[in-house]
Protein backbone atom coordinates (compact mmCIF):
# COMPACT_ATOMS: atom_id res chain seq x y z
CA UNK A 1 0.00 0.00 0.00
CA UNK A 2 1.32 3.44 -0.94
CA UNK A 3 2.38 5.75 1.88
CA UNK A 4 0.55 8.98 1.07
CA UNK A 5 1.57 10.87 4.21
CA UNK A 6 3.61 13.99 3.58
CA UNK A 7 4.73 17.01 5.55
CA UNK A 8 5.60 19.02 2.45
CA UNK A 9 4.33 22.56 1.94
CA UNK A 10 0.81 22.64 0.50
CA UNK A 11 0.09 24.01 -2.95
CA UNK A 12 -1.71 27.36 -3.18
CA UNK A 13 -4.12 25.79 -5.66
CA UNK A 14 -5.31 22.40 -4.36
CA UNK A 15 -5.58 19.44 -6.69
CA UNK A 16 -8.83 17.55 -7.09
CA UNK A 17 -9.97 14.16 -8.28
CA UNK A 18 -7.36 12.05 -10.03
CA UNK A 19 -4.77 14.84 -9.87
CA UNK A 20 -4.98 14.82 -6.07
CA UNK A 21 -4.78 11.03 -6.02
CA UNK A 22 -1.65 11.16 -8.17
CA UNK A 23 -0.13 13.95 -6.07
CA UNK A 24 -0.56 11.82 -2.96
CA UNK A 25 1.29 8.99 -4.71
CA UNK A 26 4.21 10.88 -6.23
CA UNK A 27 4.96 13.66 -3.73
CA UNK A 28 6.27 11.41 -0.92
CA UNK A 29 8.64 9.73 -3.39
CA UNK A 30 9.95 13.09 -4.58
CA UNK A 31 10.38 14.26 -0.97
CA UNK A 32 12.35 11.13 -0.05
CA UNK A 33 14.83 12.10 -2.77
CA UNK A 34 15.31 15.46 -0.97
CA UNK A 35 13.48 17.20 -3.82
CA UNK A 36 10.27 19.19 -4.11
CA UNK A 37 7.26 18.66 -6.33
CA UNK A 38 6.80 22.09 -7.91
CA UNK A 39 3.99 21.36 -10.34
CA UNK A 40 1.74 18.48 -11.37
CA UNK A 41 -0.30 18.52 -14.56
CA UNK A 42 -2.49 15.73 -15.90
CA UNK A 43 -3.42 15.96 -19.57
CA UNK A 44 -6.15 13.50 -20.48
CA UNK A 45 -6.50 12.35 -24.08
CA UNK A 46 -8.98 10.02 -25.72
CA UNK A 47 -6.75 6.97 -25.38
CA UNK A 48 -3.65 8.30 -23.61
CA UNK A 49 -2.95 10.23 -20.42
CA UNK A 50 0.10 12.43 -19.88
CA UNK A 51 1.35 13.09 -16.35
CA UNK A 52 3.78 16.01 -16.40
CA UNK A 53 5.80 16.75 -13.25
CA UNK A 54 8.19 19.58 -12.40
CA UNK A 55 10.60 18.87 -9.54
CA UNK A 56 13.48 20.83 -8.08
CA UNK A 57 15.68 21.19 -5.05
CA UNK A 58 13.94 23.15 -2.27
CA UNK A 59 14.91 26.81 -2.42
CA UNK A 60 16.44 26.52 -5.89
CA UNK A 61 14.65 29.70 -6.93
CA UNK A 62 16.92 31.68 -4.62
CA UNK A 63 20.15 30.46 -6.24
CA UNK A 64 19.92 30.01 -10.03
CA UNK A 65 22.10 27.20 -11.31
CA UNK A 66 21.73 25.16 -8.11
CA UNK A 67 18.66 23.28 -9.21
CA UNK A 68 17.92 19.62 -9.79
CA UNK A 69 20.40 17.61 -11.87
CA UNK A 70 19.66 15.39 -14.85
CA UNK A 71 20.75 12.35 -12.83
CA UNK A 72 18.19 13.23 -10.15
CA UNK A 73 15.47 13.72 -12.75
CA UNK A 74 16.22 10.35 -14.31
CA UNK A 75 16.16 8.62 -10.94
CA UNK A 76 12.81 10.20 -9.98
CA UNK A 77 11.43 9.30 -13.40
CA UNK A 78 12.43 5.67 -12.93
CA UNK A 79 11.13 5.42 -9.36
CA UNK A 80 7.79 7.01 -10.19
CA UNK A 81 7.40 5.03 -13.41
CA UNK A 82 7.74 1.76 -11.50
CA UNK A 83 5.43 2.90 -8.69
CA UNK A 84 2.74 4.21 -11.02
CA UNK A 85 2.81 0.92 -12.94
CA UNK A 86 1.97 -0.90 -9.72
CA UNK A 87 -0.69 1.62 -8.68
CA UNK A 88 -2.27 1.66 -12.12
CA UNK A 89 -2.53 -2.12 -12.22
CA UNK A 90 -4.17 -2.07 -8.79
CA UNK A 91 -6.48 0.94 -9.20
CA UNK A 92 -6.80 1.54 -12.95
CA UNK A 93 -5.74 5.17 -12.64
CA UNK A 94 -5.12 5.86 -16.31
CA UNK A 95 -6.69 5.17 -19.67
CA UNK A 96 -5.39 2.63 -22.20
CA UNK A 97 -1.91 4.17 -22.32
CA UNK A 98 -0.06 6.75 -20.27
CA UNK A 99 3.15 8.72 -20.29
CA UNK A 100 5.25 10.29 -17.55
CA UNK A 101 7.39 13.40 -18.03
CA UNK A 102 9.67 14.58 -15.23
CA UNK A 103 11.60 17.81 -15.70
CA UNK A 104 12.90 20.91 -13.97
CA UNK A 105 10.73 24.05 -13.70
CA UNK A 106 12.98 25.98 -16.09
CA UNK A 107 13.91 29.66 -15.89
CA UNK A 108 10.29 30.87 -16.06
CA UNK A 109 9.57 28.79 -12.98
CA UNK A 110 5.97 28.45 -11.78
CA UNK A 111 5.16 29.85 -8.35
CA UNK A 112 2.84 27.27 -6.83
CA UNK A 113 3.57 27.65 -3.11
CA UNK A 114 4.03 30.57 -0.72
CA UNK A 115 7.73 29.83 -0.28
CA UNK A 116 8.24 30.13 -4.04
CA UNK A 117 7.18 33.78 -3.92
CA UNK A 118 9.46 34.45 -0.94
CA UNK A 119 12.36 32.96 -2.91
CA UNK A 120 11.99 35.43 -5.79
CA UNK A 121 11.31 38.76 -4.08
CA UNK A 122 12.81 41.48 -6.26
CA UNK A 123 12.31 39.55 -9.49
CA UNK A 124 9.71 40.20 -12.17
CA UNK A 125 6.65 37.93 -12.14
CA UNK A 126 3.41 37.49 -14.03
CA UNK A 127 0.31 36.55 -12.07
CA UNK A 128 -3.13 35.62 -13.34
CA UNK A 129 -5.93 36.88 -11.08
CA UNK A 130 -8.80 34.51 -10.41
CA UNK A 131 -11.92 36.70 -10.41
CA UNK A 132 -10.82 39.72 -12.43
CA UNK A 133 -9.64 37.49 -15.29
CA UNK A 134 -6.60 39.64 -15.91
CA UNK A 135 -2.85 39.30 -15.56
CA UNK A 136 -0.56 41.35 -13.35
CA UNK A 137 3.00 41.89 -14.58
CA UNK A 138 5.61 43.60 -12.42
CA UNK A 139 8.33 43.44 -9.82
CA UNK A 140 7.60 41.35 -6.72
CA UNK A 141 8.13 43.81 -3.87
CA UNK A 142 7.16 41.79 -0.81
CA UNK A 143 5.46 38.62 0.44
CA UNK A 144 3.66 37.78 3.66
CA UNK A 145 1.41 34.95 4.80
CA UNK A 146 -1.65 36.53 3.19
CA UNK A 147 -0.41 37.62 -0.19
CA UNK A 148 2.08 39.53 -2.32
CA UNK A 149 2.83 43.10 -3.36
CA UNK A 150 3.62 43.59 -7.06
CA UNK A 151 4.71 47.08 -8.13
CA UNK A 152 3.00 48.49 -5.06
CA UNK A 153 -0.28 46.62 -5.61
CA UNK A 154 -1.31 44.06 -3.01
CA UNK A 155 -2.82 40.78 -4.16
CA UNK A 156 -4.09 38.13 -1.76
CA UNK A 157 -3.01 34.54 -2.35
CA UNK A 158 -6.70 33.64 -2.46
CA UNK A 159 -7.11 35.89 -5.52
CA UNK A 160 -4.26 34.31 -7.49
CA UNK A 161 -5.01 31.74 -10.15
CA UNK A 162 -1.42 31.04 -11.15
CA UNK A 163 1.90 32.86 -11.39
CA UNK A 164 5.40 32.40 -12.75
CA UNK A 165 8.74 34.18 -12.88
CA UNK A 166 9.58 36.32 -15.91
CA UNK A 167 13.16 35.52 -16.83
CA UNK A 168 15.34 38.56 -17.47
CA UNK A 169 18.61 38.21 -19.38
CA UNK A 170 21.63 39.55 -17.58
CA UNK A 171 23.24 42.58 -19.16
CA UNK A 172 26.98 42.59 -19.65
CA UNK A 173 29.45 44.84 -21.45
CA UNK A 174 30.95 43.50 -24.66
CA UNK A 175 34.76 43.22 -24.52
CA UNK A 176 36.36 46.43 -25.78
CA UNK A 177 33.07 48.26 -26.13
CA UNK A 178 31.08 50.52 -23.88
CA UNK A 179 27.75 49.19 -25.07
CA UNK A 180 25.83 46.69 -22.99
CA UNK A 181 24.40 43.55 -24.55
CA UNK A 182 22.28 40.64 -23.38
CA UNK A 183 24.11 37.59 -22.07
CA UNK A 184 24.06 34.75 -24.57
CA UNK A 185 23.35 32.15 -21.90
CA UNK A 186 20.49 32.51 -19.39
CA UNK A 187 21.59 32.85 -15.80
CA UNK A 188 18.79 30.59 -14.57
CA UNK A 189 18.77 26.83 -14.67
CA UNK A 190 17.94 25.30 -18.07
CA UNK A 191 14.79 23.39 -18.81
CA UNK A 192 15.31 19.66 -18.69
CA UNK A 193 14.50 17.75 -21.87
CA UNK A 194 11.49 15.47 -21.88
CA UNK A 195 12.00 12.25 -20.01
CA UNK A 196 11.33 8.78 -21.48
CA UNK A 197 7.70 8.03 -22.22
CA UNK A 198 5.76 5.73 -19.94
CA UNK A 199 3.11 3.77 -21.87
CA UNK A 200 0.98 1.52 -19.79
CA UNK A 201 1.63 -2.18 -20.35
CA UNK A 202 4.07 -4.63 -21.89
CA UNK A 203 7.64 -5.91 -21.50
CA UNK A 204 10.32 -3.50 -20.45
CA UNK A 205 12.96 -2.76 -23.08
CA UNK A 206 16.51 -3.48 -21.91
CA UNK A 207 17.76 -0.31 -23.64
CA UNK A 208 14.96 1.93 -22.35
CA UNK A 209 14.20 0.78 -18.81
CA UNK A 210 11.50 3.36 -18.26
CA UNK A 211 9.49 2.64 -21.45
CA UNK A 212 6.29 0.66 -21.19
CA UNK A 213 4.43 -0.22 -24.38
PDB file of C-alpha atoms in Angstrom:
ATOM      1  CA  UNK A   1       0.000   0.000   0.000  1.00  0.00           C
ATOM      2  CA  UNK A   2       1.316   3.440  -0.938  1.00  0.00           C
ATOM      3  CA  UNK A   3       2.382   5.751   1.876  1.00  0.00           C
ATOM      4  CA  UNK A   4       0.550   8.982   1.075  1.00  0.00           C
ATOM      5  CA  UNK A   5       1.572  10.871   4.207  1.00  0.00           C
ATOM      6  CA  UNK A   6       3.611  13.994   3.576  1.00  0.00           C
ATOM      7  CA  UNK A   7       4.726  17.011   5.546  1.00  0.00           C
ATOM      8  CA  UNK A   8       5.602  19.015   2.449  1.00  0.00           C
ATOM      9  CA  UNK A   9       4.335  22.560   1.943  1.00  0.00           C
ATOM     10  CA  UNK A  10       0.807  22.638   0.497  1.00  0.00           C
ATOM     11  CA  UNK A  11       0.094  24.014  -2.953  1.00  0.00           C
ATOM     12  CA  UNK A  12      -1.713  27.357  -3.183  1.00  0.00           C
ATOM     13  CA  UNK A  13      -4.121  25.789  -5.662  1.00  0.00           C
ATOM     14  CA  UNK A  14      -5.306  22.405  -4.364  1.00  0.00           C
ATOM     15  CA  UNK A  15      -5.578  19.444  -6.687  1.00  0.00           C
ATOM     16  CA  UNK A  16      -8.826  17.555  -7.085  1.00  0.00           C
ATOM     17  CA  UNK A  17      -9.969  14.160  -8.276  1.00  0.00           C
ATOM     18  CA  UNK A  18      -7.359  12.051 -10.030  1.00  0.00           C
ATOM     19  CA  UNK A  19      -4.770  14.839  -9.867  1.00  0.00           C
ATOM     20  CA  UNK A  20      -4.979  14.824  -6.074  1.00  0.00           C
ATOM     21  CA  UNK A  21      -4.783  11.029  -6.023  1.00  0.00           C
ATOM     22  CA  UNK A  22      -1.654  11.164  -8.168  1.00  0.00           C
ATOM     23  CA  UNK A  23      -0.127  13.946  -6.073  1.00  0.00           C
ATOM     24  CA  UNK A  24      -0.558  11.821  -2.960  1.00  0.00           C
ATOM     25  CA  UNK A  25       1.293   8.988  -4.713  1.00  0.00           C
ATOM     26  CA  UNK A  26       4.209  10.882  -6.235  1.00  0.00           C
ATOM     27  CA  UNK A  27       4.964  13.656  -3.733  1.00  0.00           C
ATOM     28  CA  UNK A  28       6.268  11.412  -0.916  1.00  0.00           C
ATOM     29  CA  UNK A  29       8.637   9.726  -3.385  1.00  0.00           C
ATOM     30  CA  UNK A  30       9.949  13.093  -4.576  1.00  0.00           C
ATOM     31  CA  UNK A  31      10.376  14.264  -0.972  1.00  0.00           C
ATOM     32  CA  UNK A  32      12.355  11.133  -0.052  1.00  0.00           C
ATOM     33  CA  UNK A  33      14.832  12.099  -2.772  1.00  0.00           C
ATOM     34  CA  UNK A  34      15.308  15.461  -0.974  1.00  0.00           C
ATOM     35  CA  UNK A  35      13.484  17.202  -3.818  1.00  0.00           C
ATOM     36  CA  UNK A  36      10.272  19.188  -4.107  1.00  0.00           C
ATOM     37  CA  UNK A  37       7.256  18.661  -6.327  1.00  0.00           C
ATOM     38  CA  UNK A  38       6.803  22.092  -7.910  1.00  0.00           C
ATOM     39  CA  UNK A  39       3.989  21.363 -10.340  1.00  0.00           C
ATOM     40  CA  UNK A  40       1.744  18.479 -11.366  1.00  0.00           C
ATOM     41  CA  UNK A  41      -0.301  18.523 -14.562  1.00  0.00           C
ATOM     42  CA  UNK A  42      -2.490  15.730 -15.896  1.00  0.00           C
ATOM     43  CA  UNK A  43      -3.423  15.963 -19.570  1.00  0.00           C
ATOM     44  CA  UNK A  44      -6.154  13.503 -20.481  1.00  0.00           C
ATOM     45  CA  UNK A  45      -6.505  12.346 -24.077  1.00  0.00           C
ATOM     46  CA  UNK A  46      -8.978  10.024 -25.719  1.00  0.00           C
ATOM     47  CA  UNK A  47      -6.748   6.967 -25.384  1.00  0.00           C
ATOM     48  CA  UNK A  48      -3.653   8.296 -23.612  1.00  0.00           C
ATOM     49  CA  UNK A  49      -2.945  10.233 -20.419  1.00  0.00           C
ATOM     50  CA  UNK A  50       0.104  12.435 -19.885  1.00  0.00           C
ATOM     51  CA  UNK A  51       1.347  13.087 -16.349  1.00  0.00           C
ATOM     52  CA  UNK A  52       3.779  16.005 -16.398  1.00  0.00           C
ATOM     53  CA  UNK A  53       5.795  16.752 -13.245  1.00  0.00           C
ATOM     54  CA  UNK A  54       8.195  19.578 -12.404  1.00  0.00           C
ATOM     55  CA  UNK A  55      10.597  18.872  -9.544  1.00  0.00           C
ATOM     56  CA  UNK A  56      13.484  20.829  -8.083  1.00  0.00           C
ATOM     57  CA  UNK A  57      15.677  21.186  -5.051  1.00  0.00           C
ATOM     58  CA  UNK A  58      13.938  23.145  -2.275  1.00  0.00           C
ATOM     59  CA  UNK A  59      14.908  26.805  -2.422  1.00  0.00           C
ATOM     60  CA  UNK A  60      16.440  26.519  -5.890  1.00  0.00           C
ATOM     61  CA  UNK A  61      14.647  29.702  -6.934  1.00  0.00           C
ATOM     62  CA  UNK A  62      16.925  31.682  -4.617  1.00  0.00           C
ATOM     63  CA  UNK A  63      20.146  30.462  -6.241  1.00  0.00           C
ATOM     64  CA  UNK A  64      19.922  30.012 -10.032  1.00  0.00           C
ATOM     65  CA  UNK A  65      22.102  27.199 -11.311  1.00  0.00           C
ATOM     66  CA  UNK A  66      21.732  25.158  -8.108  1.00  0.00           C
ATOM     67  CA  UNK A  67      18.656  23.279  -9.207  1.00  0.00           C
ATOM     68  CA  UNK A  68      17.917  19.619  -9.786  1.00  0.00           C
ATOM     69  CA  UNK A  69      20.403  17.612 -11.871  1.00  0.00           C
ATOM     70  CA  UNK A  70      19.656  15.389 -14.854  1.00  0.00           C
ATOM     71  CA  UNK A  71      20.753  12.354 -12.833  1.00  0.00           C
ATOM     72  CA  UNK A  72      18.192  13.228 -10.153  1.00  0.00           C
ATOM     73  CA  UNK A  73      15.466  13.725 -12.750  1.00  0.00           C
ATOM     74  CA  UNK A  74      16.222  10.354 -14.314  1.00  0.00           C
ATOM     75  CA  UNK A  75      16.159   8.615 -10.937  1.00  0.00           C
ATOM     76  CA  UNK A  76      12.812  10.196  -9.980  1.00  0.00           C
ATOM     77  CA  UNK A  77      11.426   9.305 -13.402  1.00  0.00           C
ATOM     78  CA  UNK A  78      12.432   5.672 -12.926  1.00  0.00           C
ATOM     79  CA  UNK A  79      11.127   5.419  -9.359  1.00  0.00           C
ATOM     80  CA  UNK A  80       7.791   7.007 -10.191  1.00  0.00           C
ATOM     81  CA  UNK A  81       7.396   5.032 -13.410  1.00  0.00           C
ATOM     82  CA  UNK A  82       7.741   1.762 -11.499  1.00  0.00           C
ATOM     83  CA  UNK A  83       5.432   2.899  -8.692  1.00  0.00           C
ATOM     84  CA  UNK A  84       2.742   4.206 -11.023  1.00  0.00           C
ATOM     85  CA  UNK A  85       2.812   0.924 -12.939  1.00  0.00           C
ATOM     86  CA  UNK A  86       1.971  -0.901  -9.724  1.00  0.00           C
ATOM     87  CA  UNK A  87      -0.690   1.616  -8.676  1.00  0.00           C
ATOM     88  CA  UNK A  88      -2.272   1.660 -12.122  1.00  0.00           C
ATOM     89  CA  UNK A  89      -2.528  -2.116 -12.216  1.00  0.00           C
ATOM     90  CA  UNK A  90      -4.168  -2.066  -8.786  1.00  0.00           C
ATOM     91  CA  UNK A  91      -6.479   0.942  -9.199  1.00  0.00           C
ATOM     92  CA  UNK A  92      -6.796   1.542 -12.953  1.00  0.00           C
ATOM     93  CA  UNK A  93      -5.744   5.166 -12.640  1.00  0.00           C
ATOM     94  CA  UNK A  94      -5.120   5.855 -16.305  1.00  0.00           C
ATOM     95  CA  UNK A  95      -6.692   5.167 -19.672  1.00  0.00           C
ATOM     96  CA  UNK A  96      -5.394   2.629 -22.202  1.00  0.00           C
ATOM     97  CA  UNK A  97      -1.909   4.172 -22.320  1.00  0.00           C
ATOM     98  CA  UNK A  98      -0.062   6.751 -20.269  1.00  0.00           C
ATOM     99  CA  UNK A  99       3.155   8.720 -20.285  1.00  0.00           C
ATOM    100  CA  UNK A 100       5.248  10.290 -17.552  1.00  0.00           C
ATOM    101  CA  UNK A 101       7.391  13.398 -18.027  1.00  0.00           C
ATOM    102  CA  UNK A 102       9.672  14.579 -15.226  1.00  0.00           C
ATOM    103  CA  UNK A 103      11.601  17.809 -15.696  1.00  0.00           C
ATOM    104  CA  UNK A 104      12.898  20.912 -13.969  1.00  0.00           C
ATOM    105  CA  UNK A 105      10.729  24.052 -13.697  1.00  0.00           C
ATOM    106  CA  UNK A 106      12.981  25.984 -16.092  1.00  0.00           C
ATOM    107  CA  UNK A 107      13.909  29.657 -15.887  1.00  0.00           C
ATOM    108  CA  UNK A 108      10.291  30.874 -16.055  1.00  0.00           C
ATOM    109  CA  UNK A 109       9.566  28.793 -12.979  1.00  0.00           C
ATOM    110  CA  UNK A 110       5.969  28.451 -11.784  1.00  0.00           C
ATOM    111  CA  UNK A 111       5.159  29.852  -8.348  1.00  0.00           C
ATOM    112  CA  UNK A 112       2.840  27.269  -6.834  1.00  0.00           C
ATOM    113  CA  UNK A 113       3.572  27.648  -3.108  1.00  0.00           C
ATOM    114  CA  UNK A 114       4.028  30.571  -0.716  1.00  0.00           C
ATOM    115  CA  UNK A 115       7.727  29.829  -0.277  1.00  0.00           C
ATOM    116  CA  UNK A 116       8.242  30.130  -4.042  1.00  0.00           C
ATOM    117  CA  UNK A 117       7.178  33.777  -3.919  1.00  0.00           C
ATOM    118  CA  UNK A 118       9.463  34.447  -0.945  1.00  0.00           C
ATOM    119  CA  UNK A 119      12.357  32.958  -2.913  1.00  0.00           C
ATOM    120  CA  UNK A 120      11.988  35.427  -5.792  1.00  0.00           C
ATOM    121  CA  UNK A 121      11.310  38.762  -4.076  1.00  0.00           C
ATOM    122  CA  UNK A 122      12.805  41.485  -6.260  1.00  0.00           C
ATOM    123  CA  UNK A 123      12.307  39.546  -9.488  1.00  0.00           C
ATOM    124  CA  UNK A 124       9.712  40.196 -12.173  1.00  0.00           C
ATOM    125  CA  UNK A 125       6.654  37.933 -12.136  1.00  0.00           C
ATOM    126  CA  UNK A 126       3.415  37.490 -14.034  1.00  0.00           C
ATOM    127  CA  UNK A 127       0.310  36.550 -12.071  1.00  0.00           C
ATOM    128  CA  UNK A 128      -3.135  35.624 -13.337  1.00  0.00           C
ATOM    129  CA  UNK A 129      -5.933  36.876 -11.083  1.00  0.00           C
ATOM    130  CA  UNK A 130      -8.796  34.506 -10.413  1.00  0.00           C
ATOM    131  CA  UNK A 131     -11.916  36.702 -10.414  1.00  0.00           C
ATOM    132  CA  UNK A 132     -10.815  39.723 -12.427  1.00  0.00           C
ATOM    133  CA  UNK A 133      -9.637  37.487 -15.286  1.00  0.00           C
ATOM    134  CA  UNK A 134      -6.599  39.645 -15.906  1.00  0.00           C
ATOM    135  CA  UNK A 135      -2.848  39.301 -15.559  1.00  0.00           C
ATOM    136  CA  UNK A 136      -0.559  41.352 -13.355  1.00  0.00           C
ATOM    137  CA  UNK A 137       3.001  41.889 -14.583  1.00  0.00           C
ATOM    138  CA  UNK A 138       5.606  43.598 -12.423  1.00  0.00           C
ATOM    139  CA  UNK A 139       8.329  43.436  -9.819  1.00  0.00           C
ATOM    140  CA  UNK A 140       7.598  41.347  -6.720  1.00  0.00           C
ATOM    141  CA  UNK A 141       8.134  43.814  -3.871  1.00  0.00           C
ATOM    142  CA  UNK A 142       7.164  41.793  -0.806  1.00  0.00           C
ATOM    143  CA  UNK A 143       5.464  38.623   0.437  1.00  0.00           C
ATOM    144  CA  UNK A 144       3.658  37.780   3.661  1.00  0.00           C
ATOM    145  CA  UNK A 145       1.412  34.946   4.802  1.00  0.00           C
ATOM    146  CA  UNK A 146      -1.650  36.529   3.193  1.00  0.00           C
ATOM    147  CA  UNK A 147      -0.406  37.618  -0.194  1.00  0.00           C
ATOM    148  CA  UNK A 148       2.084  39.530  -2.316  1.00  0.00           C
ATOM    149  CA  UNK A 149       2.828  43.103  -3.363  1.00  0.00           C
ATOM    150  CA  UNK A 150       3.617  43.586  -7.056  1.00  0.00           C
ATOM    151  CA  UNK A 151       4.708  47.081  -8.129  1.00  0.00           C
ATOM    152  CA  UNK A 152       2.995  48.491  -5.056  1.00  0.00           C
ATOM    153  CA  UNK A 153      -0.283  46.619  -5.615  1.00  0.00           C
ATOM    154  CA  UNK A 154      -1.306  44.063  -3.008  1.00  0.00           C
ATOM    155  CA  UNK A 155      -2.820  40.783  -4.155  1.00  0.00           C
ATOM    156  CA  UNK A 156      -4.086  38.126  -1.762  1.00  0.00           C
ATOM    157  CA  UNK A 157      -3.010  34.538  -2.350  1.00  0.00           C
ATOM    158  CA  UNK A 158      -6.698  33.636  -2.463  1.00  0.00           C
ATOM    159  CA  UNK A 159      -7.110  35.890  -5.516  1.00  0.00           C
ATOM    160  CA  UNK A 160      -4.260  34.309  -7.487  1.00  0.00           C
ATOM    161  CA  UNK A 161      -5.015  31.739 -10.151  1.00  0.00           C
ATOM    162  CA  UNK A 162      -1.417  31.037 -11.146  1.00  0.00           C
ATOM    163  CA  UNK A 163       1.899  32.859 -11.389  1.00  0.00           C
ATOM    164  CA  UNK A 164       5.397  32.404 -12.749  1.00  0.00           C
ATOM    165  CA  UNK A 165       8.742  34.175 -12.880  1.00  0.00           C
ATOM    166  CA  UNK A 166       9.583  36.322 -15.907  1.00  0.00           C
ATOM    167  CA  UNK A 167      13.160  35.521 -16.832  1.00  0.00           C
ATOM    168  CA  UNK A 168      15.339  38.560 -17.475  1.00  0.00           C
ATOM    169  CA  UNK A 169      18.606  38.210 -19.379  1.00  0.00           C
ATOM    170  CA  UNK A 170      21.627  39.552 -17.578  1.00  0.00           C
ATOM    171  CA  UNK A 171      23.244  42.578 -19.160  1.00  0.00           C
ATOM    172  CA  UNK A 172      26.984  42.590 -19.652  1.00  0.00           C
ATOM    173  CA  UNK A 173      29.448  44.837 -21.450  1.00  0.00           C
ATOM    174  CA  UNK A 174      30.952  43.496 -24.663  1.00  0.00           C
ATOM    175  CA  UNK A 175      34.764  43.224 -24.524  1.00  0.00           C
ATOM    176  CA  UNK A 176      36.362  46.433 -25.782  1.00  0.00           C
ATOM    177  CA  UNK A 177      33.072  48.263 -26.129  1.00  0.00           C
ATOM    178  CA  UNK A 178      31.083  50.521 -23.880  1.00  0.00           C
ATOM    179  CA  UNK A 179      27.754  49.185 -25.065  1.00  0.00           C
ATOM    180  CA  UNK A 180      25.834  46.694 -22.994  1.00  0.00           C
ATOM    181  CA  UNK A 181      24.398  43.548 -24.555  1.00  0.00           C
ATOM    182  CA  UNK A 182      22.276  40.637 -23.381  1.00  0.00           C
ATOM    183  CA  UNK A 183      24.110  37.593 -22.069  1.00  0.00           C
ATOM    184  CA  UNK A 184      24.059  34.751 -24.565  1.00  0.00           C
ATOM    185  CA  UNK A 185      23.348  32.149 -21.905  1.00  0.00           C
ATOM    186  CA  UNK A 186      20.486  32.514 -19.392  1.00  0.00           C
ATOM    187  CA  UNK A 187      21.589  32.846 -15.797  1.00  0.00           C
ATOM    188  CA  UNK A 188      18.795  30.589 -14.573  1.00  0.00           C
ATOM    189  CA  UNK A 189      18.771  26.832 -14.672  1.00  0.00           C
ATOM    190  CA  UNK A 190      17.935  25.302 -18.071  1.00  0.00           C
ATOM    191  CA  UNK A 191      14.790  23.388 -18.810  1.00  0.00           C
ATOM    192  CA  UNK A 192      15.307  19.660 -18.687  1.00  0.00           C
ATOM    193  CA  UNK A 193      14.499  17.746 -21.873  1.00  0.00           C
ATOM    194  CA  UNK A 194      11.492  15.475 -21.877  1.00  0.00           C
ATOM    195  CA  UNK A 195      12.004  12.248 -20.006  1.00  0.00           C
ATOM    196  CA  UNK A 196      11.333   8.784 -21.481  1.00  0.00           C
ATOM    197  CA  UNK A 197       7.705   8.028 -22.218  1.00  0.00           C
ATOM    198  CA  UNK A 198       5.755   5.731 -19.945  1.00  0.00           C
ATOM    199  CA  UNK A 199       3.115   3.766 -21.870  1.00  0.00           C
ATOM    200  CA  UNK A 200       0.980   1.524 -19.790  1.00  0.00           C
ATOM    201  CA  UNK A 201       1.630  -2.178 -20.352  1.00  0.00           C
ATOM    202  CA  UNK A 202       4.069  -4.626 -21.886  1.00  0.00           C
ATOM    203  CA  UNK A 203       7.638  -5.913 -21.500  1.00  0.00           C
ATOM    204  CA  UNK A 204      10.323  -3.498 -20.454  1.00  0.00           C
ATOM    205  CA  UNK A 205      12.957  -2.759 -23.083  1.00  0.00           C
ATOM    206  CA  UNK A 206      16.514  -3.483 -21.909  1.00  0.00           C
ATOM    207  CA  UNK A 207      17.758  -0.309 -23.642  1.00  0.00           C
ATOM    208  CA  UNK A 208      14.959   1.931 -22.351  1.00  0.00           C
ATOM    209  CA  UNK A 209      14.203   0.779 -18.810  1.00  0.00           C
ATOM    210  CA  UNK A 210      11.497   3.365 -18.256  1.00  0.00           C
ATOM    211  CA  UNK A 211       9.494   2.637 -21.453  1.00  0.00           C
ATOM    212  CA  UNK A 212       6.287   0.662 -21.193  1.00  0.00           C
ATOM    213  CA  UNK A 213       4.429  -0.224 -24.376  1.00  0.00           C
TER     214      UNK A 213
END
